[in-house]
Coordinates of C-alpha atoms in Angstrom, one line a residue:
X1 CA -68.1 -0.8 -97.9
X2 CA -66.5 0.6 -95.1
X3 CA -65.9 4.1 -94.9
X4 CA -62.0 5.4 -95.7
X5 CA -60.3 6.8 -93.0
X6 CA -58.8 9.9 -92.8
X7 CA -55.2 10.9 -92.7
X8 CA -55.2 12.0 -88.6
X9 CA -56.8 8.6 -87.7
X10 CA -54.0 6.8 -89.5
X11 CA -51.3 8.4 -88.0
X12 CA -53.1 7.9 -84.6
X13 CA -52.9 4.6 -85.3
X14 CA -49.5 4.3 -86.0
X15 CA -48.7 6.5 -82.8
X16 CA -50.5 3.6 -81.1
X17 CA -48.7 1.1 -82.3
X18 CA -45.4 2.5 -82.2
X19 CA -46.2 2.7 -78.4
X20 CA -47.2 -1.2 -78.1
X21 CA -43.4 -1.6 -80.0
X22 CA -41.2 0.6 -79.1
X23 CA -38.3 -0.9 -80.9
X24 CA -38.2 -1.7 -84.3
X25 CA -38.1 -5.5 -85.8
X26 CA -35.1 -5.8 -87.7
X27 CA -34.9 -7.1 -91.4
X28 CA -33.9 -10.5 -92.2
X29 CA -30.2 -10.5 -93.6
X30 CA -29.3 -7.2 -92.8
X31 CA -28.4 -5.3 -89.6
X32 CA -30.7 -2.2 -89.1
X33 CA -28.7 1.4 -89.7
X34 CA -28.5 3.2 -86.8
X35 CA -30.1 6.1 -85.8
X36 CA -28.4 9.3 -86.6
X37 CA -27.2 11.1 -82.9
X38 CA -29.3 14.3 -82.2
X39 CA -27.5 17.2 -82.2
X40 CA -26.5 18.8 -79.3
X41 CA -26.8 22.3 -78.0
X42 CA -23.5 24.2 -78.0
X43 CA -24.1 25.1 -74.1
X44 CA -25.5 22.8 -71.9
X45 CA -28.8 24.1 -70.1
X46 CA -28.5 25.0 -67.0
X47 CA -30.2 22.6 -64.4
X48 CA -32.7 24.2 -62.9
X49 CA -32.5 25.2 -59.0
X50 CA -34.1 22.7 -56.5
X51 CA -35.0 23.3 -53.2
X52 CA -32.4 22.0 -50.3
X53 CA -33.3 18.6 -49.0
X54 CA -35.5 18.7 -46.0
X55 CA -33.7 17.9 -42.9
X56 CA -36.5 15.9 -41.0
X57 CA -35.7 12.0 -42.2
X58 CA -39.2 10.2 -43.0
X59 CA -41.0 9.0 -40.0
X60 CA -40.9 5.2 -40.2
X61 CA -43.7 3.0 -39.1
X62 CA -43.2 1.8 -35.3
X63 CA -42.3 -1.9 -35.3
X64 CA -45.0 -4.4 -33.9
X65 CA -44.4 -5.4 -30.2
X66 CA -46.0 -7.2 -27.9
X67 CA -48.7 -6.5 -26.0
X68 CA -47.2 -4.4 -22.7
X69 CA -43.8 -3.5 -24.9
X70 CA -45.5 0.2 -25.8
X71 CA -45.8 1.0 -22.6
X72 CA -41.7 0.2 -21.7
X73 CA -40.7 1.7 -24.7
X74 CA -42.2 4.7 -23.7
X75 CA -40.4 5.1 -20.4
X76 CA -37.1 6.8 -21.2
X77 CA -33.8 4.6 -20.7
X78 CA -31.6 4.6 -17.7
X79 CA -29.2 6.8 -19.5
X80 CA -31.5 9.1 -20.4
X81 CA -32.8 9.4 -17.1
X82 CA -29.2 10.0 -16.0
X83 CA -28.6 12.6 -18.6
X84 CA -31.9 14.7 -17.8
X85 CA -31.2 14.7 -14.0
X86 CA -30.7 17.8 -12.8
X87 CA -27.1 17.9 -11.3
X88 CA -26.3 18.5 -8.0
X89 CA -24.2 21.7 -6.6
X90 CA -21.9 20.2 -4.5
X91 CA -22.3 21.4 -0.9
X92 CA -19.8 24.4 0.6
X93 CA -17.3 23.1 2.6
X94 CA -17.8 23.3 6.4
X95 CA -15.2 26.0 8.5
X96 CA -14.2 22.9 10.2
X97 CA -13.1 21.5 6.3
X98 CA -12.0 24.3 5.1
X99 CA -9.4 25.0 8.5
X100 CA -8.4 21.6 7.6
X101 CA -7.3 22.2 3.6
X102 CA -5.9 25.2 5.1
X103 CA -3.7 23.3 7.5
X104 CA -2.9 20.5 4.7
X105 CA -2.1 23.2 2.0
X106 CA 0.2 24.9 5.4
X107 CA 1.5 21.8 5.9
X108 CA 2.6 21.0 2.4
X109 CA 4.1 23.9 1.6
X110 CA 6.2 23.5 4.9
X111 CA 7.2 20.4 4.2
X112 CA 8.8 21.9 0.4
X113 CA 11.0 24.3 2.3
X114 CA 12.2 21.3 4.7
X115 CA 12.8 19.2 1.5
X116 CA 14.8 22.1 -0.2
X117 CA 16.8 23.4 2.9
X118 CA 17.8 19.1 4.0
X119 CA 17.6 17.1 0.9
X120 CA 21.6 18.1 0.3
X121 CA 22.9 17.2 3.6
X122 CA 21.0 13.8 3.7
X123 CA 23.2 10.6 4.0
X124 CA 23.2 8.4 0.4
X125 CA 21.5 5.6 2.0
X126 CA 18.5 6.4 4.4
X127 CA 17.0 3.3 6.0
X128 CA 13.8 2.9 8.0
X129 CA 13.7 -0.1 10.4
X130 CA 10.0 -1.3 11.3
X131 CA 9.6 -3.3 14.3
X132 CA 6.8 -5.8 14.5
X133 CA 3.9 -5.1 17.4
X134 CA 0.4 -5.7 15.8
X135 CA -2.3 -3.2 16.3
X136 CA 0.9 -1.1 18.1
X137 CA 2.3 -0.8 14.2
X138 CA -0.2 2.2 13.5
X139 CA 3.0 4.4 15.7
X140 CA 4.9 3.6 12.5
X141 CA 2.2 5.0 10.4
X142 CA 2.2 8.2 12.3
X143 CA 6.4 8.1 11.9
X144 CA 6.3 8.0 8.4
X145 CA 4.0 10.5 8.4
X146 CA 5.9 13.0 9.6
X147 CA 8.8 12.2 7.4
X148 CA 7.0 12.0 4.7
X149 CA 6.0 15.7 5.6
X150 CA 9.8 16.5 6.4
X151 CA 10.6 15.9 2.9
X152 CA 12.6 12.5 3.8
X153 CA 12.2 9.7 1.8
X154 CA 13.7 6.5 2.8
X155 CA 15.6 4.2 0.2
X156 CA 15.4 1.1 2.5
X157 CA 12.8 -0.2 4.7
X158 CA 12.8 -3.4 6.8
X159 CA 10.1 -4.8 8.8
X160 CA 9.2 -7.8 10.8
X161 CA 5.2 -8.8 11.0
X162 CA 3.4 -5.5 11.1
X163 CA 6.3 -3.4 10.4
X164 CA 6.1 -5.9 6.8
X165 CA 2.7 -4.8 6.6
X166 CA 3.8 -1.1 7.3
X167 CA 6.6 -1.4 4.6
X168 CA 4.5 -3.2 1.6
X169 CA 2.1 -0.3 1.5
X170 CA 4.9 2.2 1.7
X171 CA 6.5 1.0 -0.7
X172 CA 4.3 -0.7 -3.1
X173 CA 2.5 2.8 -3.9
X174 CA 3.9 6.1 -5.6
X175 CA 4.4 9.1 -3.2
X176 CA 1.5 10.8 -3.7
X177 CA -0.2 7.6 -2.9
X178 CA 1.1 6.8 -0.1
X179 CA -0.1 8.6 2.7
X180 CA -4.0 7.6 1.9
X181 CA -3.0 4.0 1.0
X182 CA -1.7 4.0 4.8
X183 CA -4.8 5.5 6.1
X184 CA -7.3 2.8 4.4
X185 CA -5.1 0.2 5.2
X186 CA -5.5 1.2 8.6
X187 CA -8.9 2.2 8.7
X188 CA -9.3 -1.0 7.1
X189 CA -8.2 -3.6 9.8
X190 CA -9.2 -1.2 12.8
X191 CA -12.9 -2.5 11.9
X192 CA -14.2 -5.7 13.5
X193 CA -15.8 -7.9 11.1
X194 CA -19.4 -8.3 11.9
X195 CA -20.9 -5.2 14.1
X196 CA -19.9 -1.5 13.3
X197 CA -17.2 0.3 15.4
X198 CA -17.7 0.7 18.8
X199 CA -17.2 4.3 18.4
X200 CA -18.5 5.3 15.1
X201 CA -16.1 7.4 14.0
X202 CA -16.5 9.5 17.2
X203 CA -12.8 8.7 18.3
X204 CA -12.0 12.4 18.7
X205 CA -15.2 12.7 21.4
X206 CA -13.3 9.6 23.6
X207 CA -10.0 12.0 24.7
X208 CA -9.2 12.5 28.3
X209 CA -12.2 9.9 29.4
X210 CA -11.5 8.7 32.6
X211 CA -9.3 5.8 33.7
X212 CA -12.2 3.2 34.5
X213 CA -14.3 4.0 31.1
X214 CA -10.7 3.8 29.2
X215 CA -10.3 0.3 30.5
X216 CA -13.6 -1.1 29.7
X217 CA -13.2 0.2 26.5
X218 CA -9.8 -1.4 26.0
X219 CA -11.3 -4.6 26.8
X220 CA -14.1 -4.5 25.4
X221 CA -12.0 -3.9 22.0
X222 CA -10.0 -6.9 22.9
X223 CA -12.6 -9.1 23.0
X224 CA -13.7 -8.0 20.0
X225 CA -11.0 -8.9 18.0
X226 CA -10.6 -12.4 19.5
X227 CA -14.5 -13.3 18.9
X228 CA -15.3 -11.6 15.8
X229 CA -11.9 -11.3 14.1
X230 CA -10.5 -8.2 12.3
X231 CA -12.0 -6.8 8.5
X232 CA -10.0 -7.4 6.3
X233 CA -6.9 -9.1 8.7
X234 CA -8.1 -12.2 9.8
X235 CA -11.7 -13.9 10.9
X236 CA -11.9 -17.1 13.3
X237 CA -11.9 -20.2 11.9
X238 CA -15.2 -21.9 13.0
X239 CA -16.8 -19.5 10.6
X240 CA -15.8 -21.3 8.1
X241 CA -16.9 -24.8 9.9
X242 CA -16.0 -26.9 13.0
X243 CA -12.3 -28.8 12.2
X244 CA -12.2 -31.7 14.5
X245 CA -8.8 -32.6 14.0
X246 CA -7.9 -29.3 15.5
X247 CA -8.8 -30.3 18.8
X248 CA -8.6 -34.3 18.4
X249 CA -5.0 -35.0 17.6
X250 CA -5.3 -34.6 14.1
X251 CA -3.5 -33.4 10.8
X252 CA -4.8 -30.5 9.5
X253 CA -1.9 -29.3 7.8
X254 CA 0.8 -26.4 8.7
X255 CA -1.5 -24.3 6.2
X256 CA -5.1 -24.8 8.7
X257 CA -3.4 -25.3 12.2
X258 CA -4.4 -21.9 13.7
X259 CA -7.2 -20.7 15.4
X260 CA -7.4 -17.9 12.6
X261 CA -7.6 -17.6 9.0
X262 CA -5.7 -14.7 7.3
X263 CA -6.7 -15.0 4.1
X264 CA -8.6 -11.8 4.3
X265 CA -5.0 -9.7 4.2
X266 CA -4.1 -10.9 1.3
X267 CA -7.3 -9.4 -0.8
X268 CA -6.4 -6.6 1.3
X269 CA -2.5 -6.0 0.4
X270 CA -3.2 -6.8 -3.2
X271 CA -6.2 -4.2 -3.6
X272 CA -3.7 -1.7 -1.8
X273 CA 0.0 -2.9 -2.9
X274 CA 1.5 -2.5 -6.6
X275 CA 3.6 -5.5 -6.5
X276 CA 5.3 -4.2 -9.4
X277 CA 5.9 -0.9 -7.6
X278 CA 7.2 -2.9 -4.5
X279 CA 9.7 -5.1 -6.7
X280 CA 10.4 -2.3 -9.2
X281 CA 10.2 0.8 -7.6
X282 CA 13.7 1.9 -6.4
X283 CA 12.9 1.2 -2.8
X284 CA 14.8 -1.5 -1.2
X285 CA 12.5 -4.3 0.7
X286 CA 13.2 -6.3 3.2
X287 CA 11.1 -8.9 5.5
X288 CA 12.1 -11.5 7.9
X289 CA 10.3 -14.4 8.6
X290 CA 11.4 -17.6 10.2
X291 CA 11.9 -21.3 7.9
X292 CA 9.4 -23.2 10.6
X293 CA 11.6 -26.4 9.6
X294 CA 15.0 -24.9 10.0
X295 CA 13.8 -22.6 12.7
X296 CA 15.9 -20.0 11.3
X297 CA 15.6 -16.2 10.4
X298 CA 15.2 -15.5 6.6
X299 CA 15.0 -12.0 5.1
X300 CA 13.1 -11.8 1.9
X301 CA 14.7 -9.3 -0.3
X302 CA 13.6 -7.5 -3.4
X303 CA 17.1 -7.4 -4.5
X304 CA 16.9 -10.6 -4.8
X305 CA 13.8 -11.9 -5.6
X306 CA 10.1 -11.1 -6.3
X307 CA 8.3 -10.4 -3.7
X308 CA 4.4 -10.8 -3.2
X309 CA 2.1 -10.8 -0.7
X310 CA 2.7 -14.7 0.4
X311 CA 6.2 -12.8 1.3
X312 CA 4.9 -10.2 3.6
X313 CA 1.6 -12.1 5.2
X314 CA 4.9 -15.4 5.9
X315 CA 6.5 -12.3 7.8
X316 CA 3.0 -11.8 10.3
X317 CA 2.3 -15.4 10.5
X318 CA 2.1 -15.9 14.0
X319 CA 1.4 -19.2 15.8
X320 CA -0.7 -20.4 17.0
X321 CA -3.4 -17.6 16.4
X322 CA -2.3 -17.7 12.5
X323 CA -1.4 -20.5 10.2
X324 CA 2.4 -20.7 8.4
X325 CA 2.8 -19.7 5.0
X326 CA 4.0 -22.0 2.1
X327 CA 6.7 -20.3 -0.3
X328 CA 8.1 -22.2 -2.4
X329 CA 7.7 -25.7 -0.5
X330 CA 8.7 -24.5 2.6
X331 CA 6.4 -22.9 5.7
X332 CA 7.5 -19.7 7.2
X333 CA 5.9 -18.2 10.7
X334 CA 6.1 -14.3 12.2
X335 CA 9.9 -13.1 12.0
X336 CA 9.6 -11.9 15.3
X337 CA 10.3 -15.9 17.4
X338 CA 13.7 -15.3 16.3
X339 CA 14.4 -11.2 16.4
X340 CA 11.7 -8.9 16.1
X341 CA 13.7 -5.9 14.9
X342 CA 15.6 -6.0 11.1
X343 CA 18.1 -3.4 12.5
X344 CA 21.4 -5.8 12.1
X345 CA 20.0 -6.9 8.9
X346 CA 20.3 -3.0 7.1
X347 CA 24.0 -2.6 9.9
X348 CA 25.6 -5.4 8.4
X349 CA 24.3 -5.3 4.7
X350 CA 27.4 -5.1 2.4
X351 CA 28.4 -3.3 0.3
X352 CA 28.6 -1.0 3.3
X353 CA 27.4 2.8 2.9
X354 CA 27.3 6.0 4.9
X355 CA 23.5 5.7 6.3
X356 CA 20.4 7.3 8.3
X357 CA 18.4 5.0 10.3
X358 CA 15.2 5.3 11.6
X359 CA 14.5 2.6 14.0
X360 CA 11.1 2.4 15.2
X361 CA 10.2 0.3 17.9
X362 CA 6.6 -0.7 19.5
X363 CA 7.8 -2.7 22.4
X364 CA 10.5 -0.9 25.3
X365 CA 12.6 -3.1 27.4
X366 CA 12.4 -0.7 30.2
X367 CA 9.3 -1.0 32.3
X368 CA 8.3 -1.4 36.1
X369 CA 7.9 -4.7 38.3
X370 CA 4.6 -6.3 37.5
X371 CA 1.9 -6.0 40.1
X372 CA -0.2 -8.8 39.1
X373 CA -0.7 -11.3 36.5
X374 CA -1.9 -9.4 34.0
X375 CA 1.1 -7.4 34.1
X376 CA 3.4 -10.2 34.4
X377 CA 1.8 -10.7 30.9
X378 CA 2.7 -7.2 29.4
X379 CA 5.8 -7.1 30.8
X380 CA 7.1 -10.4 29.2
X381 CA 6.0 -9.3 26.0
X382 CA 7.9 -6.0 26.2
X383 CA 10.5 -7.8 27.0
X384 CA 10.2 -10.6 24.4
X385 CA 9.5 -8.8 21.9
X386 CA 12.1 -5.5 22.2
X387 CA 14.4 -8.0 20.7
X388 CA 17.7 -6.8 23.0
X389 CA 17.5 -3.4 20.1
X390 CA 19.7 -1.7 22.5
X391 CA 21.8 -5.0 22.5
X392 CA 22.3 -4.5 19.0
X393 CA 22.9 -0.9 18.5
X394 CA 25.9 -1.2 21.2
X395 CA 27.5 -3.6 19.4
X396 CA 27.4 -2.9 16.5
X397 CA 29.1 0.9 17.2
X398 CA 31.9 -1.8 18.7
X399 CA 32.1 -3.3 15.7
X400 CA 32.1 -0.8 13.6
X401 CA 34.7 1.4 15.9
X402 CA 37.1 -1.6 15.1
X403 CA 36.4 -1.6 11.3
X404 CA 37.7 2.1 11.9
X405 CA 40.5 1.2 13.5
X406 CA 41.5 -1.9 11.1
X407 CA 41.4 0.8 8.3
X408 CA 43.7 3.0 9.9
X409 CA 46.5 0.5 10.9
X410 CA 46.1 -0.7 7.3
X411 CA 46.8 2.5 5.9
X412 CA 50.4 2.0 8.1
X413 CA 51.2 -1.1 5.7
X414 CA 53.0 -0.8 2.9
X415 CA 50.9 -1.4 0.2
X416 CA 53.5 -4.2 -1.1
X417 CA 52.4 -5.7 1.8
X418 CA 48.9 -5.6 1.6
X419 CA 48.5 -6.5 -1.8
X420 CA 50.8 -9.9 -1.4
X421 CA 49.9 -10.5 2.3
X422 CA 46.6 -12.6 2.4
X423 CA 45.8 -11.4 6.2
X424 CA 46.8 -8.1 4.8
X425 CA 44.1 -8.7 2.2
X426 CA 41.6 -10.0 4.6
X427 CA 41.9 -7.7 6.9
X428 CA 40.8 -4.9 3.9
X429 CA 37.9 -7.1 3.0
X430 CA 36.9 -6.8 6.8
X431 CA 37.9 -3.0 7.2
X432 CA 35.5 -0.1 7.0
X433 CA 35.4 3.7 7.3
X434 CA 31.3 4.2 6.7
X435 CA 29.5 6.2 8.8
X436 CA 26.2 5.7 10.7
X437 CA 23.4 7.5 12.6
X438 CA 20.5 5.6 14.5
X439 CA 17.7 7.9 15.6
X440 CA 15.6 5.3 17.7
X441 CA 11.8 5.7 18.1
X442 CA 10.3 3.6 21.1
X443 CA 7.1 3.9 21.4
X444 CA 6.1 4.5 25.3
X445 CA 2.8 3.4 25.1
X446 CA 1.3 6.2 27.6
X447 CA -2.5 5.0 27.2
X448 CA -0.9 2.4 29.2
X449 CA -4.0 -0.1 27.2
X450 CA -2.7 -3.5 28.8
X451 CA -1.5 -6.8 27.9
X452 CA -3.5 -7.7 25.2
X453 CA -2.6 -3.8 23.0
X454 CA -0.8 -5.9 20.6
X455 CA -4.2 -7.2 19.4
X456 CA -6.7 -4.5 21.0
X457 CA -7.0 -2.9 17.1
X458 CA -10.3 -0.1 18.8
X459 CA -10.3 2.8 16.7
X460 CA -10.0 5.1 19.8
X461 CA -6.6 2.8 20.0
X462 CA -5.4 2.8 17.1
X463 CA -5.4 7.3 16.8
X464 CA -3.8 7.1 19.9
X465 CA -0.7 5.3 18.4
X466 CA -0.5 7.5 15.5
X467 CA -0.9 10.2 17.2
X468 CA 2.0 9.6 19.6
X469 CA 3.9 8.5 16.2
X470 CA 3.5 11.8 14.7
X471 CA 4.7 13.6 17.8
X472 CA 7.7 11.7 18.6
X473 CA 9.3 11.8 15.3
X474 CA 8.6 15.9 15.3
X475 CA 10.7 16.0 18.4
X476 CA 13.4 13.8 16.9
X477 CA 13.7 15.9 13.5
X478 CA 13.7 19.1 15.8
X479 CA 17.4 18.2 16.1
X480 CA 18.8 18.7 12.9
X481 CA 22.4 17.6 14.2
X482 CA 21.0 14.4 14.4
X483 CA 20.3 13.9 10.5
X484 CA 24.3 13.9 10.4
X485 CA 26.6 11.3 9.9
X486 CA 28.7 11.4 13.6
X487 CA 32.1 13.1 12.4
X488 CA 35.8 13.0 14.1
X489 CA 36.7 9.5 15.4
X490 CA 33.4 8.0 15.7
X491 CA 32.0 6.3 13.2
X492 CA 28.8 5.2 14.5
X493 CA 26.2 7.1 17.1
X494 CA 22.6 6.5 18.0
X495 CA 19.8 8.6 19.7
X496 CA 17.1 8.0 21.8
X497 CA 14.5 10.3 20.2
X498 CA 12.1 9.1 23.3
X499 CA 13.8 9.3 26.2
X500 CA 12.0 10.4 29.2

């Protein structure tokens, strides 16, 4: 008989069991009462205090890798490397840097007081007139310059082959832009395209060398740019592969039949001209360029049209060293065949307005008999290529001296008469009392470089031009007379900033 247990051991059991069920079975028939809540203390207890997180997250486990991926994944990333490099002080400027800020900072604050002391006797309408003259067309650089310095900011400009050039970059970039956009364009296409400069950026040390080194140098230049082509201008076409039809009588297309290709300037006037600018930018453009099927002279006008940089390379096209440009299913060649100056395009423009004209020109009519052949050369190129400016400028101060005069006798009519009378009324479409003042830049070319200084695009060269740019166009703002409209009975007069 087994022995009874006692009262602890039974309700250990039932501990144990409760444990093994938690929940009690429910009677058949009848839902189970529920449990009465436990009571609650009045106040809640207050949780105890427990100690602020730590801030160190858990370290994981690295992932597996490869064999070799530890040792990558130890070397710190390119960034990081970047990050813990120590920077580097930038170096103190040099006395020969620090004279130049100086002169800039001189220069600019000069150039304010100009800007206040002119601005309000400035004509409305202030043209510049860019002649075309290959590498010669760094002169106009310099002559912006010093406007640009003088506080005068031209509302037209007009140019013809590099005088386009000159005139996209002006205007397709703001103000403050437009000085260094000039300078890279330059620097740019003053570089042959395969071996560095000749001078390496020594064109300071080459001043005053003598006539017989200056020479060589010229030609060597020259030769340069025939054979190896210009960076970022033009490079010859057997680089890109022998054409026979070139040679052998056949049809290579108006687009290929050159000895050049000058595709190379149009990457470079798109990297350096805002088209939108250009076409936008309250300067008004204009380009000639001649319709190689009509053979006549077009202007391309952002008044009128968009321009882009088909428009301005159409206006430097010239045969047969460069290739026509297709706009619009028609080829254009270099402005200059027909007239190499825009002058009587901005004289005759209408509506007419009081205006100041800058006309600079890169090639002078005036010159001495030629000695030899080569100078035969140069000297029908000057005169080619001065497109008769003079020509122009005389007539039209005739012209306009009679648009004076028609105005006047008008004013004699009575206006019954003028109003009724169609001669009367055509007559006062023709009549004009508007003012203008040419100031006319002709650049004298005193390195005297040869016939080819057109193409000769040395470095040595091309400072020389801007040089003489910068000088001449101080000389002609040294008059401030001639920043006037011409007053009293003349309505029209023009100066010759570069006499001799």
């Amino acid at each position: 008989m087994p022995a009874p247990r006692s009262r602890k051991t039974a309700a250990g059991a039932s501990r144990a069991a409760a444990k093994r069920n938690p929940r009690p079975a429910a009677t058949a028939g009848r839902d189970p009462k529920p449990a009465a809540p436990a009571k609650r203390d009045p106040k809640p207890a207050t949780p105890a205090k427990r100690d602020p997180p730590s801030k160190t997250p858990p370290r994981k486990q690295p992932p597996q890798r490869e064999p070799g991926a530890a040792a990558r994944a130890a070397a710190p990333s390119p960034r990081a490397r970047r990050a813990s490099a120590p920077t580097r002080a930038p170096a103190p400027a040099t006395p020969r840097q620090a004279r130049r800020a100086e002169a800039t900072e001189r220069a600019a604050r000069e150039s304010a007081e100009r800007v206040h002391d002119a601005a309000p006797a400035l004509p409305e309408n202030i043209a510049l007139v860019l002649q075309g003259g290959g590498a010669l067309g760094a002169y106009q650089a310099g002559v912006y310059q010093g406007l640009f310095e003088a506080g005068i900011a031209p509302n037209w400009i007009a140019g013809i082959s590099i005088g386009a050039f000159n005139t996209a970059i002006i205007a397709g970039n703001p103000p403050d832009r437009r000085m260094a956009a000039l300078r890279e364009f330059w620097d740019t296409i003053s570089r042959p395209n395969i071996f560095p400069a000749t001078t390496f950026g020594q064109e300071a040390r080459f001043d005053g060398i003598d006539a017989d080194t200056r020479a060589w140098l010229d030609t060597w230049e020259a030769w340069r740019a025939l054979i190896e082509g210009q960076r970022g201008f033009y490079q010859p076409r057997a680089w890109l592969g022998p054409d026979p039809s070139l040679w052998a009588g056949g049809q290579p297309g108006p687009a290929a039949a050159s000895f050049y290709d000058t595709s190379p300037m149009i990457a470079t006037l798109e990297r350096l001209v805002d088209f939108d600018r250009l076409n936008d930018g309250g300067i008004r453009v204009s380009v000639g360029a001649v319709n190689v099927r009509t053979g006549n002279l077009e202007y391309f006008d952002n008044t009128r049209m968009r321009l882009d940089a088909r428009h301005i390379l159409a206006s430097g096209a010239l045969p047969p060293a460069f290739p026509a440009i297709e706009i619009d299913g028609e080829f254009y060649w270099d402005g200059g065949l027909v007239s190499n100056t825009p002058l009587s395009q901005v004289l005759t423009a209408s509506p007419r307005r009081d205006t100041l004209v800058f006309q600079v020109d890169l090639w002078s009519a005036r010159g001495e008999p030629p000695q030899n052949l080569l100078d035969v050369a140069e000297r029908q190129k000057e005169i080619q290529y001065s497109s008769r400016t003079r020509l122009i400028t005389d007539t039209q101060r005739v012209f306009q001296h009679y648009r004076r005069l028609l105005r006047e006798l008008l004013e004699e009519i009575p206006e019954d008469v003028r109003v009724s009378n169609p001669w009367a009324q055509h007559a006062a479409e023709l009549a004009c009392d508007r003012r203008y003042s040419v100031i006319h830049l002709i650049y004298r070319d005193r390195a005297k470089i040869g016939h080819f200084k057109d193409y000769q695009f040395g470095r040595v060269a091309m400072r020389e031009h801007w040089l003489s740019g910068q000088g001449d166009i101080a000389r002609a703002l040294s008059h401030p007379d001639w920043l006037q409209l011409p007053q009293g009975e003349s309505a029209f007069v023009a100066h010759d900033a570069t006499a001799p």
